[in-house]
CSV table of C-alpha atoms in Angstrom, one decimal:
chain,number,residue,atom,x,y,z
L,5,MET,CA,109.8,79.1,74.2
L,6,ALA,CA,111.6,80.4,77.0
L,7,SER,CA,115.2,82.2,76.6
L,8,VAL,CA,118.0,80.2,77.5
L,9,PRO,CA,119.7,80.9,80.7
L,10,THR,CA,123.5,82.7,80.0
L,11,ASP,CA,125.4,80.5,82.5
L,12,GLU,CA,125.1,77.3,80.1
L,13,PRO,CA,127.7,76.2,77.8
L,14,GLN,CA,128.7,79.0,75.0
L,15,LEU,CA,129.7,78.5,71.1
L,16,ARG,CA,133.4,77.6,70.8
L,17,ARG,CA,135.4,80.5,68.3
L,18,GLY,CA,136.9,77.4,66.3
L,19,LEU,CA,136.4,78.6,62.7
L,20,THR,CA,140.3,79.7,61.5
L,21,LEU,CA,140.0,82.7,58.2
L,22,THR,CA,141.1,79.3,55.8
L,23,ASP,CA,137.6,77.7,57.7
L,24,ALA,CA,135.9,81.0,56.9
L,25,LEU,CA,137.0,81.4,53.7
L,26,ALA,CA,135.7,78.0,52.7
L,27,LEU,CA,132.7,78.0,54.4
L,28,THR,CA,131.9,81.1,52.2
L,29,VAL,CA,133.3,79.7,49.0
L,30,GLY,CA,131.9,76.1,49.3
L,31,THR,CA,128.3,76.9,50.7
L,32,ILE,CA,127.4,79.3,47.6
L,33,ILE,CA,129.3,76.8,45.0
L,34,GLY,CA,126.9,73.8,45.4
L,35,THR,CA,124.3,72.9,42.8
L,36,GLY,CA,123.7,76.2,40.6
L,37,VAL,CA,126.7,76.8,38.7
L,38,PHE,CA,126.0,72.5,37.2
L,39,LEU,CA,122.0,73.1,36.2
L,40,LYS,CA,121.2,76.8,36.5
L,41,THR,CA,122.2,78.0,33.1
L,42,ALA,CA,119.7,75.7,31.4
L,43,VAL,CA,116.8,77.4,33.4
L,44,MET,CA,118.3,80.9,31.8
L,45,GLY,CA,118.8,79.2,28.7
L,46,GLN,CA,115.0,78.7,28.6
L,47,ALA,CA,114.1,82.2,29.5
L,48,LEU,CA,116.3,84.1,27.6
L,49,GLY,CA,117.4,81.6,24.2
L,50,SER,CA,121.0,84.4,23.7
L,51,PRO,CA,124.2,82.7,24.9
L,52,LEU,CA,125.6,86.8,25.2
L,53,ALA,CA,122.1,87.6,27.7
L,54,VAL,CA,122.4,84.7,30.1
L,55,LEU,CA,126.5,85.9,30.8
L,56,ALA,CA,124.7,89.0,30.7
L,57,ALA,CA,122.5,87.8,33.3
L,58,TRP,CA,125.4,85.6,35.3
L,59,VAL,CA,127.5,88.7,35.5
L,60,ALA,CA,124.7,91.1,37.0
L,61,ALA,CA,123.5,88.7,39.4
L,62,GLY,CA,127.2,87.7,40.6
L,63,LEU,CA,127.9,91.3,41.2
L,64,LEU,CA,124.9,91.6,43.0
L,65,SER,CA,125.9,89.5,45.5
L,66,LEU,CA,128.7,91.2,46.2
L,67,ALA,CA,127.0,94.3,46.8
L,68,GLY,CA,125.6,92.6,49.3
L,69,ALA,CA,128.7,90.7,50.4
L,70,LEU,CA,130.4,94.3,51.0
L,71,THR,CA,127.0,95.3,52.9
L,72,TYR,CA,127.1,92.3,55.1
L,73,ALA,CA,131.1,92.5,55.8
L,74,GLU,CA,130.6,95.7,58.3
L,75,LEU,CA,127.3,94.2,59.6
L,76,GLY,CA,129.5,90.8,60.4
L,77,ALA,CA,132.2,92.7,61.4
L,78,MET,CA,130.1,95.2,63.9
L,79,LEU,CA,127.9,91.7,65.3
L,80,PRO,CA,129.7,89.5,65.4
L,81,ARG,CA,127.1,86.9,66.8
L,82,ALA,CA,126.1,83.7,65.9
L,83,GLY,CA,122.5,84.4,63.4
L,84,GLY,CA,123.5,86.6,60.4
L,85,GLU,CA,120.5,88.2,59.1
L,86,TYR,CA,118.2,87.5,62.7
L,87,VAL,CA,120.9,89.6,64.4
L,88,PHE,CA,121.1,92.5,62.0
L,89,LEU,CA,117.4,92.9,61.5
L,90,ARG,CA,116.6,92.9,65.2
L,91,ALA,CA,119.4,95.6,66.1
L,92,ALA,CA,117.8,97.3,63.2
L,93,TYR,CA,114.5,97.0,63.2
L,94,GLY,CA,113.1,95.0,66.8
L,95,ASP,CA,112.3,91.7,67.4
L,96,TRP,CA,108.8,90.9,65.2
L,97,LEU,CA,111.3,91.5,61.6
L,98,ALA,CA,114.1,89.5,63.4
L,99,PHE,CA,111.4,87.1,64.4
L,100,LEU,CA,109.6,86.3,60.8
L,101,TYR,CA,113.2,86.6,59.2
L,102,GLY,CA,114.0,83.4,61.4
L,103,TRP,CA,110.7,81.9,61.2
L,104,MET,CA,111.5,82.3,57.0
L,105,ARG,CA,115.2,81.0,57.6
L,106,PHE,CA,113.7,77.9,59.8
L,107,ALA,CA,110.4,77.5,57.8
L,108,VAL,CA,111.7,78.1,54.4
L,109,ALA,CA,115.5,79.1,53.1
L,110,ALA,CA,117.4,76.7,55.1
L,111,ALA,CA,115.3,73.3,54.8
L,112,GLY,CA,115.0,74.4,51.7
L,113,SER,CA,118.7,74.8,50.7
L,114,ILE,CA,119.4,71.9,52.5
L,115,ALA,CA,117.0,70.1,50.6
L,116,ILE,CA,118.0,71.5,47.4
L,117,TYR,CA,121.8,70.3,47.9
L,118,GLY,CA,120.7,66.9,48.8
L,119,VAL,CA,118.0,67.0,45.4
L,120,GLY,CA,121.2,68.2,43.8
L,121,LEU,CA,123.2,65.7,44.8
L,122,ALA,CA,121.3,62.6,44.0
L,123,ILE,CA,121.1,64.4,40.2
L,124,PHE,CA,124.4,64.4,39.7
L,125,LEU,CA,124.8,61.0,41.6
L,126,GLY,CA,122.7,60.1,38.3
L,127,GLY,CA,125.5,60.1,36.1
L,128,VAL,CA,128.0,57.3,38.3
L,129,VAL,CA,124.8,55.5,39.6
L,130,ASP,CA,121.1,54.4,36.5
L,131,TYR,CA,118.5,54.8,39.1
L,132,GLY,CA,115.9,53.1,37.3
L,133,ARG,CA,112.8,55.2,36.7
L,134,PRO,CA,111.0,56.6,39.9
L,135,TRP,CA,108.6,54.8,41.8
L,136,TYR,CA,106.0,56.9,41.4
L,137,VAL,CA,105.4,59.6,39.7
L,138,THR,CA,102.3,62.0,39.6
L,139,THR,CA,101.4,65.9,38.8
L,140,PHE,CA,98.6,67.7,40.4
L,141,ARG,CA,97.8,71.5,40.0
L,142,LEU,CA,97.9,73.6,43.2
L,143,PHE,CA,97.0,77.8,42.5
L,144,GLY,CA,96.6,77.4,39.3
L,145,ALA,CA,100.2,75.5,38.0
L,146,ASP,CA,100.8,72.2,37.1
L,147,ILE,CA,103.2,71.0,39.8
L,148,ALA,CA,105.1,67.1,39.3
L,149,TRP,CA,106.1,65.0,42.0
L,150,GLN,CA,107.8,61.8,42.4
L,151,PHE,CA,109.5,60.1,44.6
L,152,GLY,CA,112.1,57.0,44.1
L,153,PRO,CA,116.3,56.2,44.4
L,154,ARG,CA,117.0,60.2,44.1
L,155,GLN,CA,114.4,61.2,47.0
L,156,LEU,CA,116.3,58.4,49.1
L,157,ILE,CA,119.3,59.5,48.2
L,158,ALA,CA,119.0,63.0,49.0
L,159,ILE,CA,117.5,62.1,52.6
L,160,GLY,CA,120.3,60.0,53.7
L,161,ALA,CA,122.7,62.4,52.6
L,162,ILE,CA,121.1,65.6,54.4
L,163,THR,CA,120.7,63.2,57.8
L,164,LEU,CA,124.7,61.8,57.8
L,165,PHE,CA,126.1,65.4,57.6
L,166,SER,CA,124.2,66.8,60.1
L,167,LEU,CA,125.2,64.6,61.8
L,168,LEU,CA,129.0,64.5,61.6
L,169,ASN,CA,127.9,68.5,62.6
L,170,SER,CA,126.7,67.4,65.5
L,171,LEU,CA,130.6,65.9,66.7
L,172,GLY,CA,131.7,69.9,67.0
L,173,VAL,CA,132.3,73.5,64.5
L,174,VAL,CA,135.8,72.1,64.0
L,175,VAL,CA,135.4,68.9,62.4
L,176,GLY,CA,132.6,70.6,60.2
L,177,GLY,CA,135.0,73.7,59.5
L,178,ARG,CA,137.4,71.0,58.8
L,179,LEU,CA,135.6,69.0,56.3
L,180,GLN,CA,134.4,72.2,54.6
L,181,SER,CA,138.2,73.3,53.8
L,182,VAL,CA,138.3,69.8,52.2
L,183,LEU,CA,135.7,69.4,50.3
L,184,THR,CA,135.9,73.4,49.1
L,185,ALA,CA,139.7,72.4,48.0
L,186,VAL,CA,138.9,69.4,46.6
L,187,LYS,CA,135.6,71.4,44.5
L,188,VAL,CA,137.1,74.4,43.1
L,189,GLY,CA,140.6,72.1,41.8
L,190,ALA,CA,137.7,70.0,40.2
L,191,ILE,CA,135.9,72.4,38.3
L,192,VAL,CA,139.0,74.8,37.2
L,193,ALA,CA,140.3,71.3,35.7
L,194,ILE,CA,136.6,70.6,33.8
L,195,VAL,CA,136.3,74.1,32.5
L,196,GLY,CA,140.2,73.8,31.4
L,197,GLY,CA,139.6,71.1,29.7
L,198,ILE,CA,136.6,72.4,27.7
L,199,LEU,CA,138.2,75.6,27.1
L,200,LEU,CA,141.3,74.0,25.7
L,201,GLY,CA,140.1,70.7,24.1
L,202,SER,CA,137.1,70.6,23.8
L,203,PRO,CA,136.0,69.3,19.2
L,204,THR,CA,133.1,70.8,19.6
L,205,GLY,CA,133.8,74.1,21.0
L,206,ASN,CA,133.4,77.3,18.7
L,207,TRP,CA,133.6,80.7,19.8
L,208,SER,CA,130.8,81.4,17.9
L,209,ASN,CA,128.2,79.5,19.9
L,210,VAL,CA,129.2,82.7,22.0
L,211,TRP,CA,128.0,85.4,20.2
L,212,VAL,CA,125.3,83.6,18.2
L,213,SER,CA,122.3,81.8,19.2
L,214,ASP,CA,120.6,79.1,16.9
L,215,VAL,CA,117.1,79.5,19.2
L,216,PRO,CA,115.1,82.6,19.0
L,217,ALA,CA,116.5,85.4,21.4
L,218,THR,CA,113.6,86.0,24.0
L,219,VAL,CA,115.8,88.9,25.8
L,220,ASN,CA,113.7,91.9,27.8
L,221,VAL,CA,113.3,93.0,31.2
L,222,THR,CA,111.1,90.2,32.4
L,223,THR,CA,113.0,87.5,31.2
L,224,PHE,CA,116.1,89.0,32.2
L,225,GLY,CA,115.1,89.3,35.4
L,226,ALA,CA,113.8,85.9,35.5
L,227,ALA,CA,117.2,84.5,34.8
L,228,MET,CA,118.8,86.9,36.9
L,229,LEU,CA,117.0,85.1,39.9
L,230,ALA,CA,118.1,81.8,38.6
L,231,ALA,CA,121.5,83.0,38.8
L,232,LEU,CA,121.1,84.4,42.3
L,233,TRP,CA,120.2,80.6,43.1
L,234,ALA,CA,123.5,79.7,42.5
L,235,PHE,CA,125.5,82.6,44.1
L,236,ASP,CA,123.2,82.3,47.2
L,237,GLY,CA,125.3,81.1,50.4
L,238,TRP,CA,127.1,84.6,50.2
L,239,ASN,CA,125.2,85.5,53.6
L,240,ASN,CA,125.8,82.3,55.0
L,241,LEU,CA,128.9,82.7,57.0
L,242,PRO,CA,128.1,85.7,59.5
L,243,MET,CA,125.2,83.1,60.6
L,244,ALA,CA,128.3,81.3,62.5
L,245,ALA,CA,130.0,84.9,63.7
L,246,GLY,CA,130.0,83.1,66.9
L,247,GLU,CA,132.2,80.6,65.7
L,248,VAL,CA,134.5,82.4,63.9
L,249,GLN,CA,138.6,84.0,64.9
L,250,HIS,CA,138.6,87.2,65.6
L,251,PRO,CA,136.2,88.0,63.2
L,252,GLU,CA,136.3,91.6,63.5
L,253,ARG,CA,139.0,90.9,60.5
L,254,ASN,CA,138.2,87.3,59.4
L,255,ILE,CA,134.5,87.7,58.6
L,256,PRO,CA,135.5,90.9,56.3
L,257,ARG,CA,138.1,89.0,54.7
L,258,ALA,CA,136.1,86.0,53.8
L,259,LEU,CA,133.0,87.6,52.6
L,260,ILE,CA,135.1,89.6,50.2
L,261,PHE,CA,137.2,87.5,48.7
L,262,GLY,CA,135.5,84.0,48.9
L,263,MET,CA,132.9,86.1,46.6
L,264,LEU,CA,135.9,87.1,43.9
L,265,ILE,CA,136.6,83.1,43.6
L,266,VAL,CA,132.6,82.6,42.6
L,267,LEU,CA,132.7,85.2,40.9
L,268,THR,CA,136.2,84.2,38.5
L,269,VAL,CA,135.1,80.6,38.9
L,270,TYR,CA,131.3,81.1,37.8
L,271,GLY,CA,132.4,83.2,35.0
L,272,LEU,CA,134.7,80.6,33.4
L,273,ALA,CA,132.6,78.2,33.8
L,274,ASN,CA,129.4,79.5,32.0
L,275,LEU,CA,132.2,80.9,29.3
L,276,ALA,CA,132.8,77.1,28.9
L,277,TYR,CA,129.1,75.9,28.6
L,278,CYS,CA,128.6,78.4,25.4
L,279,TYR,CA,131.8,77.8,23.8
L,280,ALA,CA,130.9,74.2,24.0
L,281,LEU,CA,127.2,73.7,23.7
L,282,PRO,CA,124.9,75.4,21.1
L,283,MET,CA,121.7,77.5,22.9
L,284,SER,CA,119.9,74.9,21.5
L,285,ALA,CA,121.8,72.0,24.0
L,286,ILE,CA,122.1,74.1,26.9
L,287,ALA,CA,117.9,75.3,27.0
L,288,THR,CA,117.0,71.6,27.1
L,289,ALA,CA,119.5,70.7,29.7
L,290,ASN,CA,118.2,69.1,32.9
L,291,SER,CA,115.3,71.3,34.7
L,292,THR,CA,111.9,71.1,35.5
L,293,ALA,CA,110.9,71.4,31.7
L,294,TYR,CA,113.3,68.5,30.6
L,295,PRO,CA,113.9,66.3,33.9
L,296,GLU,CA,115.5,63.0,32.6
L,297,ALA,CA,118.2,65.1,30.4
L,298,PRO,CA,121.9,65.3,31.7
L,299,PRO,CA,122.7,69.0,33.4
L,300,VAL,CA,124.3,71.5,31.3
L,301,ALA,CA,127.5,71.2,33.1
L,302,THR,CA,127.7,67.0,32.1
L,303,ARG,CA,126.6,67.9,28.3
L,304,ALA,CA,129.8,70.3,28.0
L,305,ALA,CA,132.0,67.9,29.9
L,306,GLN,CA,131.4,64.9,27.3
L,307,THR,CA,132.4,67.2,24.7
L,308,PHE,CA,135.8,66.7,25.9
L,309,PHE,CA,136.0,63.9,28.1
L,310,GLY,CA,133.1,61.7,26.5
L,311,ASP,CA,130.8,59.1,28.5
L,312,GLY,CA,133.2,57.4,30.6
L,313,GLY,CA,135.0,60.6,31.2
L,314,ALA,CA,131.2,62.1,31.9
L,315,ARG,CA,131.1,59.8,35.1
L,316,LEU,CA,134.0,61.1,36.6
L,317,VAL,CA,133.0,64.8,36.2
L,318,SER,CA,129.7,63.7,37.9
L,319,VAL,CA,131.4,62.4,41.3
L,320,ALA,CA,133.2,66.1,41.0
L,321,PHE,CA,129.7,67.5,41.1
L,322,VAL,CA,129.0,65.5,43.7
L,323,LEU,CA,131.5,66.5,46.0
L,324,SER,CA,130.6,69.9,44.7
L,325,SER,CA,126.7,68.9,46.1
L,326,LEU,CA,128.5,67.9,49.5
L,327,GLY,CA,130.5,70.8,50.2
L,328,ALA,CA,127.5,73.2,49.8
L,329,LEU,CA,125.5,71.0,52.2
L,330,ASN,CA,127.7,70.7,54.5
L,331,GLY,CA,128.4,74.2,54.9
L,332,SER,CA,124.8,75.2,54.8
L,333,ILE,CA,123.8,72.9,57.8
L,334,LEU,CA,126.7,74.3,59.8
L,335,THR,CA,125.6,77.7,59.0
L,336,ASN,CA,122.0,77.7,59.0
L,337,ALA,CA,121.2,75.9,62.3
L,338,ARG,CA,123.0,78.8,64.3
L,339,VAL,CA,119.7,80.9,63.2
L,340,PRO,CA,117.4,79.5,65.2
L,341,TYR,CA,119.7,78.8,67.8
L,342,ALA,CA,120.1,82.7,68.1
L,343,MET,CA,116.8,83.1,68.4
L,344,ALA,CA,116.0,80.8,71.2
L,345,ARG,CA,118.4,82.3,73.1
L,346,ASP,CA,116.9,85.8,72.7
L,347,GLY,CA,113.6,84.0,74.1
L,348,LEU,CA,112.2,83.8,70.6
L,349,PHE,CA,111.8,80.4,69.8
L,350,PHE,CA,111.5,77.3,71.2
L,351,ALA,CA,114.1,76.9,74.5
L,352,ARG,CA,115.5,73.8,72.7
L,353,PHE,CA,116.6,75.4,70.3
L,354,GLY,CA,119.0,77.0,72.0
L,355,GLN,CA,120.7,73.8,74.3
L,356,LEU,CA,124.4,73.1,72.7
L,357,ASN,CA,126.0,69.6,73.3
L,358,ARG,CA,129.1,68.5,74.8
L,359,ALA,CA,131.0,69.5,71.3
L,360,ALA,CA,129.4,72.8,72.3
L,361,VAL,CA,126.9,72.9,68.8
L,362,PRO,CA,123.1,73.4,68.6
L,363,ALA,CA,122.3,69.7,67.7
L,364,TRP,CA,118.4,70.1,69.4
L,365,ALA,CA,118.3,72.9,66.2
L,366,MET,CA,120.4,71.1,63.4
L,367,LEU,CA,118.2,67.7,64.1
L,368,ALA,CA,115.0,69.9,63.2
L,369,GLN,CA,116.4,71.5,60.9
L,370,GLY,CA,117.6,68.4,58.9
L,371,LEU,CA,114.4,66.8,59.9
L,372,TRP,CA,112.4,69.3,57.8
L,373,ALA,CA,114.8,69.6,54.5
L,374,CYS,CA,114.2,65.6,54.9
L,375,VAL,CA,110.2,66.3,54.6
L,376,LEU,CA,110.9,69.2,51.6
L,377,ALA,CA,113.6,66.8,49.9
L,378,VAL,CA,110.4,64.9,48.7
L,379,SER,CA,107.7,67.9,48.0
L,380,GLY,CA,109.0,69.6,44.7
L,381,THR,CA,111.3,69.3,42.0
L,382,PHE,CA,114.6,71.4,42.3
L,383,ASP,CA,113.5,74.4,40.6
L,384,GLN,CA,110.1,74.7,42.5
L,385,LEU,CA,112.6,74.5,45.7
L,386,THR,CA,114.5,77.4,44.0
L,387,ASP,CA,112.6,79.7,43.6
L,388,TYR,CA,110.7,79.5,47.1
L,389,VAL,CA,113.8,79.9,48.6
L,390,VAL,CA,115.3,82.6,46.9
L,391,PHE,CA,112.3,84.5,46.1
L,392,ALA,CA,111.6,84.6,50.4
L,393,SER,CA,115.4,84.9,51.1
L,394,TRP,CA,115.8,88.5,48.9
L,395,VAL,CA,112.7,90.2,50.9
L,396,PHE,CA,114.8,89.9,54.0
L,397,TYR,CA,118.2,90.2,52.1
L,398,GLY,CA,116.8,93.4,50.9
L,399,LEU,CA,115.6,94.8,54.6
L,400,ALA,CA,119.2,93.5,56.5
L,401,THR,CA,121.0,95.9,53.5
L,402,ALA,CA,119.1,98.6,54.4
L,403,GLY,CA,119.8,97.9,58.2
L,404,VAL,CA,123.1,99.5,56.9
L,405,PHE,CA,121.7,102.7,57.1
L,406,VAL,CA,119.6,102.4,60.2
L,407,LEU,CA,122.7,101.1,62.3
L,408,ARG,CA,124.6,104.0,61.5
L,409,ARG,CA,122.3,106.6,61.9
L,410,THR,CA,121.1,104.5,65.1
L,411,GLN,CA,124.1,103.3,66.4
L,412,PRO,CA,127.0,105.7,65.0
L,413,GLN,CA,129.0,105.2,68.5
L,414,VAL,CA,129.6,101.5,68.3
L,415,ALA,CA,132.8,100.2,66.5
L,416,ARG,CA,132.8,99.2,62.7
L,417,PRO,CA,136.3,97.7,62.2
L,418,TYR,CA,135.2,97.2,58.8
L,419,ARG,CA,133.3,99.7,57.1
L,420,THR,CA,131.1,99.0,53.5
L,421,LEU,CA,133.4,99.5,50.4
L,422,GLY,CA,131.5,102.4,48.1
L,423,TYR,CA,129.1,103.2,50.8
L,424,PRO,CA,126.6,104.1,50.0
L,425,VAL,CA,126.2,103.9,46.7
L,426,VAL,CA,127.0,100.0,46.5
L,427,PRO,CA,123.9,99.5,48.9
L,428,LEU,CA,122.0,101.6,47.2
L,429,VAL,CA,122.3,99.9,43.8
L,430,PHE,CA,121.7,96.4,46.0
L,431,LEU,CA,119.0,97.3,47.4
L,432,GLY,CA,117.2,98.7,44.3
L,433,VAL,CA,118.5,95.9,41.9
L,434,ALA,CA,117.0,93.4,45.0
L,435,GLY,CA,113.6,95.3,44.7
L,436,TRP,CA,113.1,95.1,40.5
L,437,LEU,CA,114.0,91.5,41.4
L,438,ILE,CA,111.2,91.2,44.1
L,439,VAL,CA,108.7,93.1,42.2
L,440,ASN,CA,110.2,91.2,38.6
L,441,THR,CA,109.5,87.8,40.4
L,442,LEU,CA,105.6,88.7,42.1
L,443,VAL,CA,105.0,89.1,38.2
L,444,THR,CA,106.7,86.5,36.5
L,445,ASN,CA,105.9,83.7,39.0
L,446,PRO,CA,103.4,84.1,40.8
L,447,VAL,CA,102.9,80.6,42.4
L,448,SER,CA,106.8,80.2,43.7
L,449,SER,CA,106.5,84.3,45.2
L,450,GLY,CA,103.2,83.9,46.7
L,451,ILE,CA,103.9,80.9,48.2
L,452,GLY,CA,107.1,82.6,49.7
L,453,LEU,CA,104.8,85.6,51.1
L,454,GLY,CA,102.1,82.9,52.7
L,455,ILE,CA,105.0,81.0,54.2
L,456,ILE,CA,106.0,84.5,55.9
L,457,ALA,CA,103.1,85.7,57.2
L,458,LEU,CA,102.4,82.6,59.0
L,459,GLY,CA,105.2,83.4,61.2
L,460,LEU,CA,102.5,87.0,62.4
L,461,PRO,CA,100.3,84.5,64.7
L,462,LEU,CA,103.4,82.7,65.8
L,463,TYR,CA,105.0,85.5,66.8
L,464,GLY,CA,101.8,86.9,68.7
L,465,PHE,CA,101.7,84.0,70.3
L,466,ASN,CA,105.2,83.7,71.6
L,467,ARG,CA,104.5,87.8,72.8
L,468,ARG,CA,101.9,86.8,75.3
L,469,GLN,CA,103.9,83.5,76.4
L,470,MET,CA,106.7,86.0,77.1
L,471,ARG,CA,104.3,88.5,79.0
L,472,GLN,CA,102.6,85.5,81.0
L,473,ARG,CA,106.5,84.4,82.0
L,474,THR,CA,107.2,87.7,83.2
L,475,THR,CA,103.9,88.2,85.2
L,476,GLU,CA,104.4,85.0,86.8
L,477,GLN,CA,108.1,85.4,87.9
L,478,HIS,CA,107.1,89.6,89.4
L,479,VAL,CA,104.4,87.5,91.5
L,480,ASN,CA,106.7,84.8,92.3
L,481,ASN,CA,109.5,87.0,93.6
L,482,ALA,CA,107.1,89.7,95.1
L,483,PRO,CA,108.0,90.1,98.8
L,484,VAL,CA,105.3,88.5,101.6
L,485,GLN,CA,102.9,90.8,103.4
């Protein structure tokens, strides 16, 4: 895990403001907005409570983006939270984040987008039954596992987009801009069709539930956690900060305007679901509890487009998944790259190919994502990813207070709107969500914490290796007596 020489090729600043905005919007809008409302309906049983959980999760993510805008403009280097945490707390916590990102969050997110893509493609192509299905118990919980065409499609998509992004950041950025424009346009058209023309639509569906409501602090927190997966990705752009043109102004602009676009799209989409469908239909849509059911977005769209139109809608969902998959692959590979450049991870991950892309890091990330894509269901993967990620989101956000105290002289082209209230609110709610998840979902949160903890011996081994190399260099460079 040696550091990489500084005379090697450097990242190229090829991402324009449009590309950065597309990365923000396109990486956030993926699969969650089409699927997670079902899980939230199961937890809450109330359409108004479901909508409130979406709003709360969106405002919380916006608060995080406002804080990250300051950190990203202040530290415009590849790595995102890894760079923020290293500047605020030092190597060890930054390493644990980078390890978690590589082992769980990055590859897990990519795997989830691949699995989501396969789910939506099932609305166009009949896969038939899975080739193998089994259930086993792990840590006292039943885990459903299957293998078939869905898993193969997920692996193929992950492999293809990893190869495309190895051709250069400009290629990945332009592809992201096209996919984002197509997906947002498709979602707006579908939502407009449902709200204006669904024959089953009824505003009473929004106000009155046809199933018992179970709204309390615990269930609302669980629903918010599900919604936060759909908003996950607001933190991705700073990972590619080393390739953004004029990062001091383009990173804050892309984060803030991107989040406002996503909040609008998500709010309208979920309002359309609740308008077109009763809560019983939402709660029984595709999820771990109902794996063979169509996604909630497809059910809502069928009320307007019919079965034939729903297949066309599934194509739009596939494009949305592809956009999120592409953006996640592009940005996340920069974290192990940044760690390797600092001597904290495998040196090969810090090497760039001829297109100035960290291809080795991207290859390893893609291979691990393929393994995760066949390891569990959509909801199981998202639970691991969201919990582990939010532990570090909170720590990185707290870093804005640390850095203002320890590095007051560093230029800050953008300062967090509403400081210190906005980051404090974010920290308070993030802490509550983490504790609530530990109580309500101890298996997934325990697995997330366990994976983070596995980084401790790896960090200790890495530090010993670095000290040994430093000693050898001193001996070799010592003058001959």
